[in-house]
Amino acid sequence: MKKLTILALSACALLATAFADAPARRKLTVTVDWAKGNEESRIALEFLKKTVQGYREAGHVIAMRATLRDGGNVPDIHVTDASGKEVYAGPDKNDAAVALTEAIMNMPVPGQMITGVELKKFRGADKRYIMGKMKGEGAALAPFKTALKSKKPGEAEEAQAILDSIERAKKNLEEDIEACLADDSKEAKGEALRDIRWFTKTWPSEAKKYDEPFKRLAADPEAKAAEAALLKPKKRR
């Protein structure tokens, strides 16, 4: 229990800044079906409520639903990650909290291509590989692809994890663009314009597929203003 608490608190502290501006469309969900007369269910519900609240205060978008059911002697808990995949189903509140922590750590960070990878050989790569500033294809990936043949302990695995992260970041960005283009709100249009701009600079070989929406949004004053607000440096407290 102590180990779980430390894990959860550490994740909150380390990731709060990184995920504070994550798109609201990427939402985690925790569902608890519980039996009112059962003490184990009540404890699990309260424990997960506090866990979810802690992550919300750290800036993460998490929905939680609790439903009362008749009878039963264990809670039925489900955790769904940001992609809509169920990552935990069962009665153990601690395992559910661990699954929630891991799902948060796997969420995409806006603008980052390398996340969730412990960097030893390629220290600082996560600071350099930023969308719109560094390409995520071609020669830019050569150092990692070369390292796949390395015989040094852990080096090939780290390189593969980086390549997987960059590919995952691309997929996440494409999904966010599609979600934003389907939403006509000012905020969504600004996010779509920013994301398309990032995509075209980072993966230029595929930029043409966004030609039409980019031209449309770039000519939209509302979208441009919303994009500028997103890209405006955050004030330090």
PDB file of C-alpha atoms in Angstrom:
ATOM      1  CA  MET A   1       0.000   0.000   0.000  1.00  0.00           C
ATOM      2  CA  LYS A   2       2.840   2.364   0.943  1.00  0.00           C
ATOM      3  CA  LYS A   3       4.604   1.585  -2.343  1.00  0.00           C
ATOM      4  CA  LEU A   4       1.426   2.356  -4.311  1.00  0.00           C
ATOM      5  CA  THR A   5       0.950   5.679  -2.528  1.00  0.00           C
ATOM      6  CA  ILE A   6       4.531   6.710  -3.282  1.00  0.00           C
ATOM      7  CA  LEU A   7       4.078   5.711  -6.947  1.00  0.00           C
ATOM      8  CA  ALA A   8       0.903   7.726  -7.307  1.00  0.00           C
ATOM      9  CA  LEU A   9       2.298  10.822  -5.577  1.00  0.00           C
ATOM     10  CA  SER A  10       5.537  10.670  -7.554  1.00  0.00           C
ATOM     11  CA  ALA A  11       3.659  10.416 -10.830  1.00  0.00           C
ATOM     12  CA  CYS A  12       1.525  13.421  -9.910  1.00  0.00           C
ATOM     13  CA  ALA A  13       4.558  15.512  -9.040  1.00  0.00           C
ATOM     14  CA  LEU A  14       6.616  14.556 -12.084  1.00  0.00           C
ATOM     15  CA  LEU A  15       3.835  14.747 -14.668  1.00  0.00           C
ATOM     16  CA  ALA A  16       1.642  17.607 -13.477  1.00  0.00           C
ATOM     17  CA  THR A  17       3.424  20.237 -15.566  1.00  0.00           C
ATOM     18  CA  ALA A  18       3.766  18.059 -18.643  1.00  0.00           C
ATOM     19  CA  PHE A  19       0.112  17.114 -18.826  1.00  0.00           C
ATOM     20  CA  ALA A  20      -1.551  20.286 -17.581  1.00  0.00           C
ATOM     21  CA  ASP A  21      -2.279  21.428 -21.132  1.00  0.00           C
ATOM     22  CA  ALA A  22      -3.225  18.023 -22.552  1.00  0.00           C
ATOM     23  CA  PRO A  23      -6.219  18.169 -24.892  1.00  0.00           C
ATOM     24  CA  ALA A  24      -9.513  17.640 -23.089  1.00  0.00           C
ATOM     25  CA  ARG A  25     -10.457  15.096 -25.735  1.00  0.00           C
ATOM     26  CA  ARG A  26      -8.015  12.670 -24.173  1.00  0.00           C
ATOM     27  CA  LYS A  27      -9.850  11.623 -21.064  1.00  0.00           C
ATOM     28  CA  LEU A  28      -9.315   8.716 -18.702  1.00  0.00           C
ATOM     29  CA  THR A  29     -12.319   7.027 -17.130  1.00  0.00           C
ATOM     30  CA  VAL A  30     -12.696   5.179 -13.859  1.00  0.00           C
ATOM     31  CA  THR A  31     -15.959   3.333 -13.208  1.00  0.00           C
ATOM     32  CA  VAL A  32     -16.835   1.722  -9.881  1.00  0.00           C
ATOM     33  CA  ASP A  33     -19.909  -0.460  -9.402  1.00  0.00           C
ATOM     34  CA  TRP A  34     -20.258  -0.894  -5.671  1.00  0.00           C
ATOM     35  CA  ALA A  35     -22.563  -2.434  -3.083  1.00  0.00           C
ATOM     36  CA  LYS A  36     -23.641   0.079  -0.462  1.00  0.00           C
ATOM     37  CA  GLY A  37     -23.839  -2.401   2.382  1.00  0.00           C
ATOM     38  CA  ASN A  38     -20.392  -3.845   1.702  1.00  0.00           C
ATOM     39  CA  GLU A  39     -17.413  -2.340   3.551  1.00  0.00           C
ATOM     40  CA  GLU A  40     -14.856  -3.426   0.942  1.00  0.00           C
ATOM     41  CA  SER A  41     -16.848  -1.675  -1.782  1.00  0.00           C
ATOM     42  CA  ARG A  42     -17.118   1.516   0.263  1.00  0.00           C
ATOM     43  CA  ILE A  43     -13.391   1.604   1.008  1.00  0.00           C
ATOM     44  CA  ALA A  44     -12.512   0.983  -2.653  1.00  0.00           C
ATOM     45  CA  LEU A  45     -14.855   3.727  -3.797  1.00  0.00           C
ATOM     46  CA  GLU A  46     -13.466   6.311  -1.380  1.00  0.00           C
ATOM     47  CA  PHE A  47      -9.868   5.321  -2.151  1.00  0.00           C
ATOM     48  CA  LEU A  48     -10.356   5.723  -5.913  1.00  0.00           C
ATOM     49  CA  LYS A  49     -12.250   8.994  -5.449  1.00  0.00           C
ATOM     50  CA  LYS A  50      -9.237  10.423  -3.616  1.00  0.00           C
ATOM     51  CA  THR A  51      -6.835   9.013  -6.228  1.00  0.00           C
ATOM     52  CA  VAL A  52      -8.814  10.550  -9.090  1.00  0.00           C
ATOM     53  CA  GLN A  53      -9.136  13.883  -7.270  1.00  0.00           C
ATOM     54  CA  GLY A  54      -5.377  14.010  -6.747  1.00  0.00           C
ATOM     55  CA  TYR A  55      -4.731  13.560 -10.446  1.00  0.00           C
ATOM     56  CA  ARG A  56      -7.401  16.119 -11.351  1.00  0.00           C
ATOM     57  CA  GLU A  57      -5.694  18.658  -9.112  1.00  0.00           C
ATOM     58  CA  ALA A  58      -2.458  17.887 -10.973  1.00  0.00           C
ATOM     59  CA  GLY A  59      -4.171  18.876 -14.247  1.00  0.00           C
ATOM     60  CA  HIS A  60      -5.272  15.531 -15.670  1.00  0.00           C
ATOM     61  CA  VAL A  61      -8.669  15.062 -17.283  1.00  0.00           C
ATOM     62  CA  ILE A  62     -10.308  12.073 -15.602  1.00  0.00           C
ATOM     63  CA  ALA A  63     -13.970  11.129 -15.463  1.00  0.00           C
ATOM     64  CA  MET A  64     -15.234   8.965 -12.625  1.00  0.00           C
ATOM     65  CA  ARG A  65     -18.569   7.226 -12.380  1.00  0.00           C
ATOM     66  CA  ALA A  66     -19.830   5.338  -9.355  1.00  0.00           C
ATOM     67  CA  THR A  67     -22.993   3.228  -9.593  1.00  0.00           C
ATOM     68  CA  LEU A  68     -24.783   1.523  -6.730  1.00  0.00           C
ATOM     69  CA  ARG A  69     -25.748  -2.098  -7.219  1.00  0.00           C
ATOM     70  CA  ASP A  70     -27.701  -4.522  -5.079  1.00  0.00           C
ATOM     71  CA  GLY A  71     -25.798  -7.125  -3.104  1.00  0.00           C
ATOM     72  CA  GLY A  72     -22.372  -8.426  -3.953  1.00  0.00           C
ATOM     73  CA  ASN A  73     -19.332  -8.545  -1.731  1.00  0.00           C
ATOM     74  CA  VAL A  74     -16.657  -6.990  -3.988  1.00  0.00           C
ATOM     75  CA  PRO A  75     -16.528  -3.811  -6.069  1.00  0.00           C
ATOM     76  CA  ASP A  76     -16.442  -4.065  -9.859  1.00  0.00           C
ATOM     77  CA  ILE A  77     -13.839  -1.538 -11.064  1.00  0.00           C
ATOM     78  CA  HIS A  78     -12.975  -0.555 -14.629  1.00  0.00           C
ATOM     79  CA  VAL A  79     -10.230   1.818 -15.829  1.00  0.00           C
ATOM     80  CA  THR A  80     -10.287   3.033 -19.434  1.00  0.00           C
ATOM     81  CA  ASP A  81      -7.295   4.843 -20.908  1.00  0.00           C
ATOM     82  CA  ALA A  82      -7.263   7.893 -23.181  1.00  0.00           C
ATOM     83  CA  SER A  83      -7.576   5.793 -26.340  1.00  0.00           C
ATOM     84  CA  GLY A  84     -10.732   4.126 -25.064  1.00  0.00           C
ATOM     85  CA  LYS A  85      -9.019   0.835 -24.222  1.00  0.00           C
ATOM     86  CA  GLU A  86      -9.943  -0.857 -20.951  1.00  0.00           C
ATOM     87  CA  VAL A  87      -6.687  -1.318 -19.034  1.00  0.00           C
ATOM     88  CA  TYR A  88      -8.107  -2.757 -15.827  1.00  0.00           C
ATOM     89  CA  ALA A  89     -11.208  -4.720 -14.819  1.00  0.00           C
ATOM     90  CA  GLY A  90     -11.539  -6.349 -11.429  1.00  0.00           C
ATOM     91  CA  PRO A  91     -12.168  -5.849  -7.706  1.00  0.00           C
ATOM     92  CA  ASP A  92      -8.732  -4.678  -6.497  1.00  0.00           C
ATOM     93  CA  LYS A  93      -8.575  -0.942  -5.780  1.00  0.00           C
ATOM     94  CA  ASN A  94      -4.770  -0.937  -5.611  1.00  0.00           C
ATOM     95  CA  ASP A  95      -4.349  -2.630  -8.985  1.00  0.00           C
ATOM     96  CA  ALA A  96      -6.900  -0.195 -10.426  1.00  0.00           C
ATOM     97  CA  ALA A  97      -4.913   2.780  -9.086  1.00  0.00           C
ATOM     98  CA  VAL A  98      -1.699   1.395 -10.594  1.00  0.00           C
ATOM     99  CA  ALA A  99      -3.460   0.960 -13.947  1.00  0.00           C
ATOM    100  CA  LEU A 100      -4.682   4.554 -13.727  1.00  0.00           C
ATOM    101  CA  THR A 101      -1.154   5.806 -12.992  1.00  0.00           C
ATOM    102  CA  GLU A 102       0.280   3.863 -15.926  1.00  0.00           C
ATOM    103  CA  ALA A 103      -2.475   5.148 -18.232  1.00  0.00           C
ATOM    104  CA  ILE A 104      -1.628   8.718 -17.238  1.00  0.00           C
ATOM    105  CA  MET A 105       2.077   8.127 -17.857  1.00  0.00           C
ATOM    106  CA  ASN A 106       1.235   6.798 -21.329  1.00  0.00           C
ATOM    107  CA  MET A 107      -0.893   9.799 -22.289  1.00  0.00           C
ATOM    108  CA  PRO A 108       0.521  11.980 -25.053  1.00  0.00           C
ATOM    109  CA  VAL A 109       2.186  15.247 -24.100  1.00  0.00           C
ATOM    110  CA  PRO A 110       1.334  18.076 -26.532  1.00  0.00           C
ATOM    111  CA  GLY A 111       4.352  18.807 -28.733  1.00  0.00           C
ATOM    112  CA  GLN A 112       6.517  15.999 -27.376  1.00  0.00           C
ATOM    113  CA  MET A 113       7.668  13.134 -29.585  1.00  0.00           C
ATOM    114  CA  ILE A 114       9.527  11.159 -26.920  1.00  0.00           C
ATOM    115  CA  THR A 115       7.676  10.440 -23.689  1.00  0.00           C
ATOM    116  CA  GLY A 116       7.667   7.621 -21.164  1.00  0.00           C
ATOM    117  CA  VAL A 117      11.181   6.465 -22.096  1.00  0.00           C
ATOM    118  CA  GLU A 118      14.044   6.321 -19.594  1.00  0.00           C
ATOM    119  CA  LEU A 119      16.882   7.927 -21.537  1.00  0.00           C
ATOM    120  CA  LYS A 120      20.427   6.813 -20.760  1.00  0.00           C
ATOM    121  CA  LYS A 121      22.202   6.576 -24.116  1.00  0.00           C
ATOM    122  CA  PHE A 122      20.182   9.375 -25.726  1.00  0.00           C
ATOM    123  CA  ARG A 123      19.998  11.821 -22.837  1.00  0.00           C
ATOM    124  CA  GLY A 124      18.217  15.049 -23.722  1.00  0.00           C
ATOM    125  CA  ALA A 125      16.621  13.607 -26.856  1.00  0.00           C
ATOM    126  CA  ASP A 126      13.189  14.294 -25.393  1.00  0.00           C
ATOM    127  CA  LYS A 127      14.115  17.994 -25.184  1.00  0.00           C
ATOM    128  CA  ARG A 128      15.288  18.102 -28.818  1.00  0.00           C
ATOM    129  CA  TYR A 129      12.587  16.050 -30.466  1.00  0.00           C
ATOM    130  CA  ILE A 130       9.806  18.593 -30.281  1.00  0.00           C
ATOM    131  CA  MET A 131       7.037  18.757 -32.884  1.00  0.00           C
ATOM    132  CA  GLY A 132       7.525  21.583 -35.336  1.00  0.00           C
ATOM    133  CA  LYS A 133      11.216  21.941 -34.452  1.00  0.00           C
ATOM    134  CA  MET A 134      12.587  18.494 -35.246  1.00  0.00           C
ATOM    135  CA  LYS A 135      11.612  16.029 -37.952  1.00  0.00           C
ATOM    136  CA  GLY A 136      10.186  12.684 -36.945  1.00  0.00           C
ATOM    137  CA  GLU A 137      11.237  10.915 -40.123  1.00  0.00           C
ATOM    138  CA  GLY A 138      14.194  10.338 -42.446  1.00  0.00           C
ATOM    139  CA  ALA A 139      17.708  11.193 -41.324  1.00  0.00           C
ATOM    140  CA  ALA A 140      16.464  12.511 -37.977  1.00  0.00           C
ATOM    141  CA  LEU A 141      15.743   8.939 -36.914  1.00  0.00           C
ATOM    142  CA  ALA A 142      19.097   7.556 -38.104  1.00  0.00           C
ATOM    143  CA  PRO A 143      20.818   7.608 -34.658  1.00  0.00           C
ATOM    144  CA  PHE A 144      18.051   5.482 -33.163  1.00  0.00           C
ATOM    145  CA  LYS A 145      17.858   3.076 -36.093  1.00  0.00           C
ATOM    146  CA  THR A 146      21.630   2.594 -36.022  1.00  0.00           C
ATOM    147  CA  ALA A 147      21.484   1.883 -32.284  1.00  0.00           C
ATOM    148  CA  LEU A 148      19.058  -0.977 -32.907  1.00  0.00           C
ATOM    149  CA  LYS A 149      22.107  -3.056 -33.864  1.00  0.00           C
ATOM    150  CA  SER A 150      24.036  -2.137 -30.729  1.00  0.00           C
ATOM    151  CA  LYS A 151      25.352  -4.927 -28.514  1.00  0.00           C
ATOM    152  CA  LYS A 152      25.640  -2.656 -25.461  1.00  0.00           C
ATOM    153  CA  PRO A 153      23.226  -3.595 -22.647  1.00  0.00           C
ATOM    154  CA  GLY A 154      19.915  -1.782 -22.985  1.00  0.00           C
ATOM    155  CA  GLU A 155      20.941   0.455 -25.897  1.00  0.00           C
ATOM    156  CA  ALA A 156      18.963  -1.286 -28.629  1.00  0.00           C
ATOM    157  CA  GLU A 157      15.932  -1.506 -26.338  1.00  0.00           C
ATOM    158  CA  GLU A 158      16.119   2.221 -25.585  1.00  0.00           C
ATOM    159  CA  ALA A 159      16.397   3.072 -29.288  1.00  0.00           C
ATOM    160  CA  GLN A 160      13.378   0.898 -30.091  1.00  0.00           C
ATOM    161  CA  ALA A 161      11.382   2.515 -27.277  1.00  0.00           C
ATOM    162  CA  ILE A 162      12.201   5.953 -28.705  1.00  0.00           C
ATOM    163  CA  LEU A 163      11.140   4.949 -32.215  1.00  0.00           C
ATOM    164  CA  ASP A 164       7.930   3.473 -30.812  1.00  0.00           C
ATOM    165  CA  SER A 165       7.259   6.679 -28.875  1.00  0.00           C
ATOM    166  CA  ILE A 166       7.741   8.849 -31.972  1.00  0.00           C
ATOM    167  CA  GLU A 167       5.405   6.625 -33.981  1.00  0.00           C
ATOM    168  CA  ARG A 168       2.852   6.713 -31.168  1.00  0.00           C
ATOM    169  CA  ALA A 169       3.133  10.515 -30.945  1.00  0.00           C
ATOM    170  CA  LYS A 170       2.387  10.764 -34.662  1.00  0.00           C
ATOM    171  CA  LYS A 171      -0.679   8.539 -34.342  1.00  0.00           C
ATOM    172  CA  ASN A 172      -1.936  10.499 -31.337  1.00  0.00           C
ATOM    173  CA  LEU A 173      -1.473  13.793 -33.179  1.00  0.00           C
ATOM    174  CA  GLU A 174      -3.401  12.521 -36.189  1.00  0.00           C
ATOM    175  CA  GLU A 175      -6.232  11.386 -33.914  1.00  0.00           C
ATOM    176  CA  ASP A 176      -6.330  14.759 -32.191  1.00  0.00           C
ATOM    177  CA  ILE A 177      -6.422  16.592 -35.518  1.00  0.00           C
ATOM    178  CA  GLU A 178      -9.387  14.507 -36.656  1.00  0.00           C
ATOM    179  CA  ALA A 179     -11.191  15.065 -33.356  1.00  0.00           C
ATOM    180  CA  CYS A 180     -10.592  18.812 -33.540  1.00  0.00           C
ATOM    181  CA  LEU A 181     -11.681  19.085 -37.173  1.00  0.00           C
ATOM    182  CA  ALA A 182     -14.972  17.466 -36.198  1.00  0.00           C
ATOM    183  CA  ASP A 183     -15.523  20.136 -33.532  1.00  0.00           C
ATOM    184  CA  ASP A 184     -16.461  23.652 -34.682  1.00  0.00           C
ATOM    185  CA  SER A 185     -15.633  25.420 -31.419  1.00  0.00           C
ATOM    186  CA  LYS A 186     -13.048  28.189 -31.346  1.00  0.00           C
ATOM    187  CA  GLU A 187     -10.753  26.193 -29.074  1.00  0.00           C
ATOM    188  CA  ALA A 188     -10.910  23.103 -31.302  1.00  0.00           C
ATOM    189  CA  LYS A 189     -10.169  25.110 -34.443  1.00  0.00           C
ATOM    190  CA  GLY A 190      -7.140  26.692 -32.787  1.00  0.00           C
ATOM    191  CA  GLU A 191      -5.899  23.332 -31.602  1.00  0.00           C
ATOM    192  CA  ALA A 192      -6.386  21.825 -35.068  1.00  0.00           C
ATOM    193  CA  LEU A 193      -4.431  24.655 -36.688  1.00  0.00           C
ATOM    194  CA  ARG A 194      -1.584  24.259 -34.194  1.00  0.00           C
ATOM    195  CA  ASP A 195      -1.531  20.481 -34.544  1.00  0.00           C
ATOM    196  CA  ILE A 196      -1.584  20.563 -38.347  1.00  0.00           C
ATOM    197  CA  ARG A 197       1.256  23.068 -38.325  1.00  0.00           C
ATOM    198  CA  TRP A 198       3.213  20.749 -36.035  1.00  0.00           C
ATOM    199  CA  PHE A 199       2.444  17.745 -38.221  1.00  0.00           C
ATOM    200  CA  THR A 200       3.466  19.327 -41.519  1.00  0.00           C
ATOM    201  CA  LYS A 201       6.816  20.463 -40.112  1.00  0.00           C
ATOM    202  CA  THR A 202       7.538  17.215 -38.308  1.00  0.00           C
ATOM    203  CA  TRP A 203       6.383  14.741 -40.964  1.00  0.00           C
ATOM    204  CA  PRO A 204       6.681  16.800 -44.187  1.00  0.00           C
ATOM    205  CA  SER A 205       6.430  13.769 -46.468  1.00  0.00           C
ATOM    206  CA  GLU A 206       2.769  13.429 -45.436  1.00  0.00           C
ATOM    207  CA  ALA A 207       1.927  17.117 -45.155  1.00  0.00           C
ATOM    208  CA  LYS A 208      -0.257  17.299 -48.247  1.00  0.00           C
ATOM    209  CA  LYS A 209      -3.117  15.377 -46.661  1.00  0.00           C
ATOM    210  CA  TYR A 210      -3.829  18.415 -44.491  1.00  0.00           C
ATOM    211  CA  ASP A 211      -3.565  21.047 -47.231  1.00  0.00           C
ATOM    212  CA  GLU A 212      -7.280  21.832 -47.374  1.00  0.00           C
ATOM    213  CA  PRO A 213      -8.020  22.140 -43.636  1.00  0.00           C
ATOM    214  CA  PHE A 214      -4.787  24.062 -43.055  1.00  0.00           C
ATOM    215  CA  LYS A 215      -5.633  26.672 -45.698  1.00  0.00           C
ATOM    216  CA  ARG A 216      -9.170  26.988 -44.345  1.00  0.00           C
ATOM    217  CA  LEU A 217      -8.106  27.374 -40.730  1.00  0.00           C
ATOM    218  CA  ALA A 218      -5.165  29.665 -41.521  1.00  0.00           C
ATOM    219  CA  ALA A 219      -7.675  32.057 -43.117  1.00  0.00           C
ATOM    220  CA  ASP A 220     -10.008  31.915 -40.115  1.00  0.00           C
ATOM    221  CA  PRO A 221      -9.310  34.802 -37.661  1.00  0.00           C
ATOM    222  CA  GLU A 222     -10.951  32.894 -34.810  1.00  0.00           C
ATOM    223  CA  ALA A 223      -8.767  29.830 -35.367  1.00  0.00           C
ATOM    224  CA  LYS A 224      -5.620  31.962 -35.634  1.00  0.00           C
ATOM    225  CA  ALA A 225      -6.403  33.768 -32.388  1.00  0.00           C
ATOM    226  CA  ALA A 226      -7.071  30.490 -30.571  1.00  0.00           C
ATOM    227  CA  GLU A 227      -3.842  28.996 -31.913  1.00  0.00           C
ATOM    228  CA  ALA A 228      -1.856  32.039 -30.769  1.00  0.00           C
ATOM    229  CA  ALA A 229      -3.320  31.661 -27.282  1.00  0.00           C
ATOM    230  CA  LEU A 230      -2.247  28.017 -27.178  1.00  0.00           C
ATOM    231  CA  LEU A 231       1.299  28.819 -28.268  1.00  0.00           C
ATOM    232  CA  LYS A 232       1.680  31.782 -25.926  1.00  0.00           C
ATOM    233  CA  PRO A 233       4.338  31.015 -23.296  1.00  0.00           C
ATOM    234  CA  LYS A 234       2.835  30.281 -19.882  1.00  0.00           C
ATOM    235  CA  LYS A 235       3.554  32.854 -17.189  1.00  0.00           C
ATOM    236  CA  ARG A 236       5.777  31.667 -14.398  1.00  0.00           C
ATOM    237  CA  ARG A 237       4.288  31.920 -10.953  1.00  0.00           C
TER     238      ARG A 237
END
